[in-house]
Amino acid sequence: MAPADVVAYEPPETLDSLLALFAECTARQIRVCHWKSNSHLLSALAGSTDLDLLVHPDDRAAFLALLDERGIKRVVAAPGKEYPFVENHLGVDPESSRLFHLHVHYALVLGQRHVKDYVLPLVEQFLLWTRTLHDVPVPAAALELTVLRARAVLKYRLRDALKDVLSIRTPGVPRHIREEIRWLEEETSADDLMRAEQAVVPTVPWAVVEQVGPAANGREGWRLFRLRTQLRSHLRPYQSVGRGTATLRYSGALARKRLPKSRRRRMTLPGAGVSIAIVGADGSGKSSVVGDLEAWLGWRLTVRTAYMGTAQPSPQTSVVKWLSKKSRAVSRRIQSGAAAPHRVAAFASRVAGGLLAARRVSEAHDRKTRSETAQREVAAGAVVVFD
């Protein structure tokens, strides 16, 4: 019996709508597989992470028609994450109301972080040599392993090499990638590796990628950096963007990651976005509903909230509000004093009334400004929740 403090691992519950989608692809002979990160396939099928699907380009029309039938909508990639031959689709499981994100590839697109600057002509090989994992078609482990090794070394940076050479901080090849390499190696036989070599050569240099695993486990920084140089040189015919453009895109992605959370943009809806208004009396739970919507849709979409009440005034309105309160208090004190001249009381009352009117106008201006800002976000494809 397991110790009392040990909690057994329970895999996440898969979404029936996703399994039904793969079954329908098989029924319609749509060539598709989940082509990478299959050691975490259960999490993807539960909607916790993206599903990276590889679809044969000749089957694109049939696949999109199937998605349309199932109410799965195409969305626009977040800034800096627009890659060639890649589409993003968002769906919702009707039973659990969980969102799921399909990252649909019509070519094998990979490369350095935030860039994906290589397109490998290996679609046919990946879709012809598959196996079934959790009722989903996935590439043969040897094929997936080969391309994962290439992906790992293409993402390897100079700073990663320095960390490994100096044995500081975390290894240059992240732990989850090293664990995935080991998992795929356990799923792969020697015969499968020989077949994988025949499938990927000459596109991928076998002598380079087979060294990646041992070098990564040994934190051999300069060796990995040399392997990256060799692989880049070999894959130059399949490079989709120049080195300078790739560097600029990478730098732009790093700059966007440093933006405040409120300014970061996720995926958006094509064309105009959507406005959602939550209306109710004070204390009815509007803010809770707004927060739930933001958490649910904001998992992948750009969601903005627009507060249309008066409890969050702008700096200008805060000043006018303070002056209005003070003037009304002064006016009440003057009017309550028996010796106060009538003219003084009337003047104080007019001042208080004027400042109250100015406060209402300023509050209305705040609401107008928020509404206009929100409408611009909607026009840019965001989901805006009005409170």
C-alpha positions as CSV (number, residue, x, y, z in Angstrom):
1,M,0.0,0.0,0.0
2,A,1.3,3.5,-0.9
3,P,2.2,5.8,2.0
4,A,-0.6,8.1,3.2
5,D,1.3,11.2,2.0
6,V,1.8,10.0,-1.5
7,V,-0.9,11.1,-3.9
8,A,-1.4,8.9,-7.0
9,Y,-1.2,10.7,-10.3
10,E,-4.5,11.0,-12.1
11,P,-4.3,12.0,-15.7
12,P,-6.4,14.9,-16.7
13,E,-9.8,14.1,-18.2
14,T,-9.8,14.3,-22.0
15,L,-12.4,16.3,-23.8
16,D,-14.8,14.2,-25.7
17,S,-15.2,16.8,-28.5
18,L,-11.5,16.6,-29.3
19,L,-11.5,12.8,-29.5
20,A,-14.6,13.0,-31.7
21,L,-12.7,15.5,-33.9
22,F,-9.9,13.0,-34.5
23,A,-12.3,10.2,-35.1
24,E,-14.1,12.2,-37.7
25,C,-10.8,13.1,-39.4
26,T,-10.2,9.4,-39.7
27,A,-13.7,8.7,-41.0
28,R,-13.3,11.4,-43.7
29,Q,-9.7,10.3,-44.5
30,I,-8.3,13.7,-43.5
31,R,-4.5,13.1,-43.0
32,V,-3.7,14.6,-39.6
33,C,-1.5,13.8,-36.6
34,H,-0.5,15.5,-33.4
35,W,3.1,16.0,-34.4
36,K,5.1,17.2,-31.3
37,S,5.1,17.2,-27.5
38,N,3.3,13.9,-27.4
39,S,4.7,13.1,-24.0
40,H,2.1,15.7,-22.8
41,L,-0.7,14.6,-25.1
42,L,-3.1,13.9,-22.3
43,S,-2.8,17.5,-21.0
44,A,-3.4,18.8,-24.6
45,L,-6.5,16.5,-24.9
46,A,-7.8,18.0,-21.7
47,G,-7.5,21.5,-23.1
48,S,-4.7,22.5,-20.7
49,T,-2.2,23.1,-23.5
50,D,-2.2,23.6,-27.2
51,L,-2.7,20.8,-29.7
52,D,0.0,20.9,-32.4
53,L,-1.7,19.3,-35.4
54,L,0.0,18.6,-38.7
55,V,-2.5,18.4,-41.6
56,H,-1.7,17.5,-45.1
57,P,-2.0,20.7,-47.2
58,D,-4.1,18.8,-49.8
59,D,-6.7,18.1,-47.0
60,R,-6.9,21.7,-45.7
61,A,-10.3,22.5,-47.3
62,A,-11.8,19.3,-45.9
63,F,-10.3,19.9,-42.4
64,L,-11.5,23.6,-42.3
65,A,-15.0,22.4,-43.3
66,L,-15.0,20.0,-40.4
67,L,-13.9,22.7,-38.0
68,D,-16.7,24.9,-39.2
69,E,-19.3,22.2,-38.7
70,R,-18.1,21.8,-35.1
71,G,-18.1,25.5,-34.4
72,I,-14.4,25.8,-34.0
73,K,-13.4,29.3,-35.0
74,R,-10.2,30.6,-36.6
75,V,-8.4,33.2,-34.6
76,V,-5.5,35.6,-35.4
77,A,-2.2,34.8,-33.9
78,A,-0.7,37.1,-31.2
79,P,1.7,39.7,-32.4
80,G,5.0,38.2,-33.3
81,K,3.6,34.7,-33.4
82,E,2.5,34.7,-37.0
83,Y,4.3,31.8,-38.7
84,P,4.1,30.6,-42.3
85,F,1.8,27.6,-43.0
86,V,0.4,27.8,-39.4
87,E,-3.2,28.6,-38.4
88,N,-4.8,29.0,-35.0
89,H,-8.3,27.8,-34.1
90,L,-10.2,28.0,-30.9
91,G,-13.1,25.8,-29.8
92,V,-15.1,25.0,-26.7
93,D,-16.1,21.6,-25.4
94,P,-19.9,21.6,-24.9
95,E,-19.8,19.3,-21.9
96,S,-17.2,21.0,-19.8
97,S,-17.2,24.5,-21.3
98,R,-13.4,24.3,-21.5
99,L,-11.7,26.1,-24.4
100,F,-9.1,24.3,-26.5
101,H,-6.6,25.7,-28.9
102,L,-5.7,24.0,-32.2
103,H,-2.3,25.0,-33.5
104,V,-2.7,23.8,-37.1
105,H,0.4,23.3,-39.2
106,Y,0.4,22.5,-43.0
107,A,4.2,22.2,-43.0
108,L,6.9,21.3,-40.5
109,V,7.7,24.7,-39.2
110,L,10.5,25.0,-36.5
111,G,13.4,27.1,-35.5
112,Q,14.7,29.4,-32.8
113,R,12.5,30.7,-30.1
114,H,9.8,33.2,-31.2
115,V,10.8,33.0,-34.8
116,K,10.3,29.5,-36.4
117,D,12.5,30.3,-39.4
118,Y,12.7,26.8,-41.1
119,V,10.2,24.9,-43.1
120,L,11.1,21.2,-43.6
121,P,9.6,19.1,-46.4
122,L,8.8,16.2,-44.2
123,V,5.0,16.3,-44.1
124,E,4.6,13.1,-46.1
125,Q,6.9,11.2,-43.9
126,F,5.2,12.3,-40.7
127,L,1.7,11.5,-41.9
128,L,2.6,8.2,-43.5
129,W,4.5,6.7,-40.6
130,T,2.2,7.1,-37.5
131,R,1.1,5.3,-34.5
132,T,-1.9,5.7,-32.2
133,L,-1.5,7.2,-28.7
134,H,-4.5,7.9,-26.5
135,D,-6.7,7.3,-29.6
136,V,-4.9,10.1,-31.5
137,P,-2.6,9.6,-34.5
138,V,1.0,10.7,-33.7
139,P,4.2,10.3,-35.6
140,A,6.4,7.3,-35.1
141,A,8.5,7.9,-32.0
142,A,11.8,7.8,-34.0
143,L,10.6,10.5,-36.4
144,E,9.4,12.7,-33.6
145,L,12.6,12.1,-31.7
146,T,14.7,13.1,-34.7
147,V,12.9,16.4,-35.3
148,L,12.8,17.1,-31.5
149,R,16.6,16.9,-31.4
150,A,16.8,19.3,-34.3
151,R,14.3,21.7,-32.6
152,A,16.3,21.6,-29.4
153,V,19.5,22.5,-31.0
154,L,18.0,25.2,-33.2
155,K,16.6,26.9,-30.1
156,Y,20.0,26.8,-28.4
157,R,21.4,30.3,-27.8
158,L,24.8,31.7,-27.0
159,R,23.7,32.4,-23.4
160,D,22.6,28.8,-23.1
161,A,26.1,27.7,-24.2
162,L,27.7,30.0,-21.6
163,K,25.4,28.6,-18.8
164,D,26.4,25.1,-19.7
165,V,30.1,25.8,-20.1
166,L,30.2,27.6,-16.7
167,S,27.8,25.1,-15.1
168,I,25.6,27.9,-13.7
169,R,21.9,28.2,-13.3
170,T,19.7,25.8,-15.3
171,P,20.9,23.7,-18.2
172,G,20.8,25.3,-21.7
173,V,18.4,22.7,-23.0
174,P,15.4,22.9,-20.8
175,R,14.5,20.0,-18.5
176,H,11.1,19.3,-20.2
177,I,12.9,18.9,-23.6
178,R,15.5,16.6,-22.2
179,E,12.8,14.6,-20.5
180,E,10.8,14.4,-23.7
181,I,13.9,13.2,-25.6
182,R,14.4,10.5,-23.0
183,W,10.8,9.5,-23.2
184,L,10.9,9.2,-27.0
185,E,14.2,7.2,-26.8
186,E,12.5,4.7,-24.6
187,E,9.7,4.4,-27.2
188,T,12.2,3.9,-30.1
189,S,14.0,0.7,-31.3
190,A,17.2,0.5,-33.2
191,D,15.3,-0.6,-36.3
192,D,13.0,2.4,-36.0
193,L,16.0,4.8,-35.8
194,M,17.4,3.3,-39.0
195,R,14.1,3.8,-40.7
196,A,13.9,7.3,-39.4
197,E,17.4,8.1,-40.7
198,Q,16.2,6.9,-44.2
199,A,13.1,9.1,-43.9
200,V,14.8,12.4,-42.9
201,V,18.1,12.3,-44.8
202,P,19.1,14.3,-46.7
203,T,16.8,17.0,-45.3
204,V,18.1,16.6,-41.7
205,P,21.8,15.7,-41.1
206,W,21.7,12.5,-39.1
207,A,25.3,12.8,-37.9
208,V,24.4,16.1,-36.2
209,V,21.0,15.3,-34.6
210,E,22.1,12.0,-33.1
211,Q,24.7,13.9,-30.9
212,V,22.1,16.2,-29.4
213,G,20.8,14.0,-26.6
214,P,24.2,13.0,-25.1
215,A,25.5,16.6,-25.4
216,A,22.5,18.0,-23.7
217,N,22.6,15.6,-20.8
218,G,26.3,16.4,-20.3
219,R,25.8,20.2,-20.5
220,E,28.4,20.3,-23.3
221,G,27.8,23.9,-24.3
222,W,30.4,24.5,-27.0
223,R,29.6,21.1,-28.6
224,L,25.9,22.0,-28.7
225,F,26.7,25.4,-30.1
226,R,28.8,23.8,-32.9
227,L,26.0,21.4,-33.6
228,R,23.6,24.4,-34.0
229,T,26.0,26.0,-36.4
230,Q,26.3,22.8,-38.5
231,L,22.5,22.3,-38.5
232,R,21.8,25.9,-39.5
233,S,24.3,25.6,-42.4
234,H,22.7,22.3,-43.6
235,L,19.1,23.7,-43.3
236,R,19.8,26.9,-45.1
237,P,17.9,25.8,-48.2
238,Y,14.8,25.5,-46.0
239,Q,15.2,28.8,-44.3
240,S,12.0,30.9,-44.6
241,V,13.5,34.2,-43.3
242,G,17.0,35.7,-43.3
243,R,19.2,35.7,-40.3
244,G,18.8,39.5,-39.8
245,T,15.0,39.3,-40.0
246,A,15.0,36.4,-37.5
247,T,17.1,38.4,-35.1
248,L,14.8,41.4,-35.3
249,R,11.8,39.2,-34.7
250,Y,13.4,37.6,-31.7
251,S,14.3,40.9,-30.2
252,G,10.8,42.2,-30.8
253,A,9.4,39.1,-29.0
254,L,11.6,39.7,-26.0
255,A,10.5,43.4,-25.9
256,R,6.8,42.4,-26.0
257,K,7.4,40.0,-23.1
258,R,8.5,42.9,-20.9
259,L,5.3,44.9,-21.5
260,P,2.9,45.2,-18.6
261,K,0.4,42.5,-18.5
262,S,-2.4,44.9,-19.3
263,R,-0.8,45.8,-22.6
264,R,0.2,42.3,-23.8
265,R,-1.9,41.0,-26.6
266,R,-2.9,37.4,-27.1
267,M,-4.8,36.0,-30.0
268,T,-7.7,38.1,-31.5
269,L,-10.8,37.4,-33.6
270,P,-10.6,38.0,-37.3
271,G,-12.1,41.3,-38.3
272,A,-14.0,42.9,-35.4
273,G,-14.0,41.5,-31.9
274,V,-16.9,41.1,-29.5
275,S,-18.5,43.4,-26.9
276,I,-20.1,41.8,-23.8
277,A,-22.0,43.9,-21.3
278,I,-22.6,42.7,-17.7
279,V,-25.5,44.8,-16.3
280,G,-26.9,44.6,-12.7
281,A,-27.5,46.3,-9.5
282,D,-24.7,47.1,-7.0
283,G,-23.7,44.0,-5.1
284,S,-25.3,41.6,-7.6
285,G,-21.9,40.0,-8.5
286,K,-21.1,41.8,-11.8
287,S,-17.4,42.0,-11.0
288,S,-17.2,38.3,-10.2
289,V,-18.8,37.5,-13.6
290,V,-16.5,39.9,-15.4
291,G,-13.5,38.2,-13.6
292,D,-14.7,34.7,-14.6
293,L,-15.2,35.8,-18.2
294,E,-11.8,37.4,-18.3
295,A,-10.1,34.2,-16.9
296,W,-12.0,31.9,-19.2
297,L,-11.6,33.7,-22.5
298,G,-8.2,35.3,-21.6
299,W,-6.6,31.9,-21.6
300,R,-5.8,32.5,-25.3
301,L,-7.8,35.6,-26.5
302,T,-7.0,39.3,-25.9
303,V,-9.6,40.3,-23.3
304,R,-10.1,43.8,-22.0
305,T,-12.5,45.0,-19.3
306,A,-14.2,48.4,-19.5
307,Y,-15.5,49.7,-16.2
308,M,-18.4,52.0,-16.8
309,G,-19.2,53.0,-13.2
310,T,-18.0,56.0,-11.2
311,A,-16.0,54.2,-8.5
312,Q,-12.8,54.4,-10.6
313,P,-12.5,58.1,-11.6
314,S,-9.7,59.5,-13.7
315,P,-7.2,61.9,-11.9
316,Q,-9.0,64.9,-13.3
317,T,-12.4,63.6,-12.1
318,S,-10.9,62.8,-8.7
319,V,-10.0,66.5,-8.2
320,V,-13.4,67.8,-9.3
321,K,-15.1,65.2,-7.1
322,W,-13.0,66.3,-4.1
323,L,-13.8,70.0,-4.7
324,S,-17.5,69.2,-5.2
325,K,-17.7,67.4,-1.8
326,K,-15.8,70.2,0.0
327,S,-18.0,72.9,-1.6
328,R,-21.2,71.1,-0.6
329,A,-20.0,70.7,3.0
330,V,-19.1,74.4,3.2
331,S,-22.5,75.3,1.7
332,R,-24.3,73.2,4.3
333,R,-22.4,74.8,7.1
334,I,-23.1,78.3,5.8
335,Q,-26.8,77.6,5.4
336,S,-27.1,76.1,8.8
337,G,-25.5,79.2,10.4
338,A,-28.2,81.7,11.7
339,A,-26.0,84.8,11.2
340,A,-24.9,83.9,7.6
341,P,-25.9,86.6,5.1
342,H,-28.4,85.4,2.5
343,R,-26.1,86.4,-0.4
344,V,-23.2,84.4,1.0
345,A,-25.4,81.3,1.4
346,A,-26.8,81.7,-2.1
347,F,-23.3,82.1,-3.6
348,A,-22.0,79.0,-1.7
349,S,-25.0,77.0,-3.0
350,R,-24.3,78.1,-6.6
351,V,-20.6,77.2,-6.3
352,A,-21.5,73.8,-4.9
353,G,-24.1,73.2,-7.6
354,G,-21.7,74.2,-10.3
355,L,-19.0,71.9,-9.0
356,L,-21.5,69.1,-8.8
357,A,-22.5,69.6,-12.4
358,A,-18.8,69.7,-13.3
359,R,-18.3,66.4,-11.5
360,R,-21.1,64.8,-13.4
361,V,-19.8,66.0,-16.7
362,S,-16.3,64.8,-15.9
363,E,-17.7,61.4,-14.9
364,A,-19.5,61.2,-18.2
365,H,-16.3,62.2,-20.0
366,D,-14.5,59.3,-18.2
367,R,-17.2,56.9,-19.4
368,K,-17.0,58.2,-23.0
369,T,-13.2,57.9,-23.0
370,R,-13.4,54.3,-21.7
371,S,-16.1,53.4,-24.2
372,E,-14.1,54.8,-27.1
373,T,-11.0,53.0,-26.0
374,A,-13.0,49.8,-25.7
375,Q,-14.5,50.2,-29.1
376,R,-11.0,50.6,-30.6
377,E,-10.0,47.3,-28.9
378,V,-13.1,45.6,-30.4
379,A,-12.2,47.0,-33.8
380,A,-8.8,45.4,-33.4
381,G,-10.4,42.0,-32.7
382,A,-10.3,41.9,-28.9
383,V,-13.1,40.7,-26.6
384,V,-14.2,43.6,-24.4
385,V,-16.3,43.0,-21.3
386,F,-18.2,46.0,-20.1
387,D,-18.9,46.2,-16.4
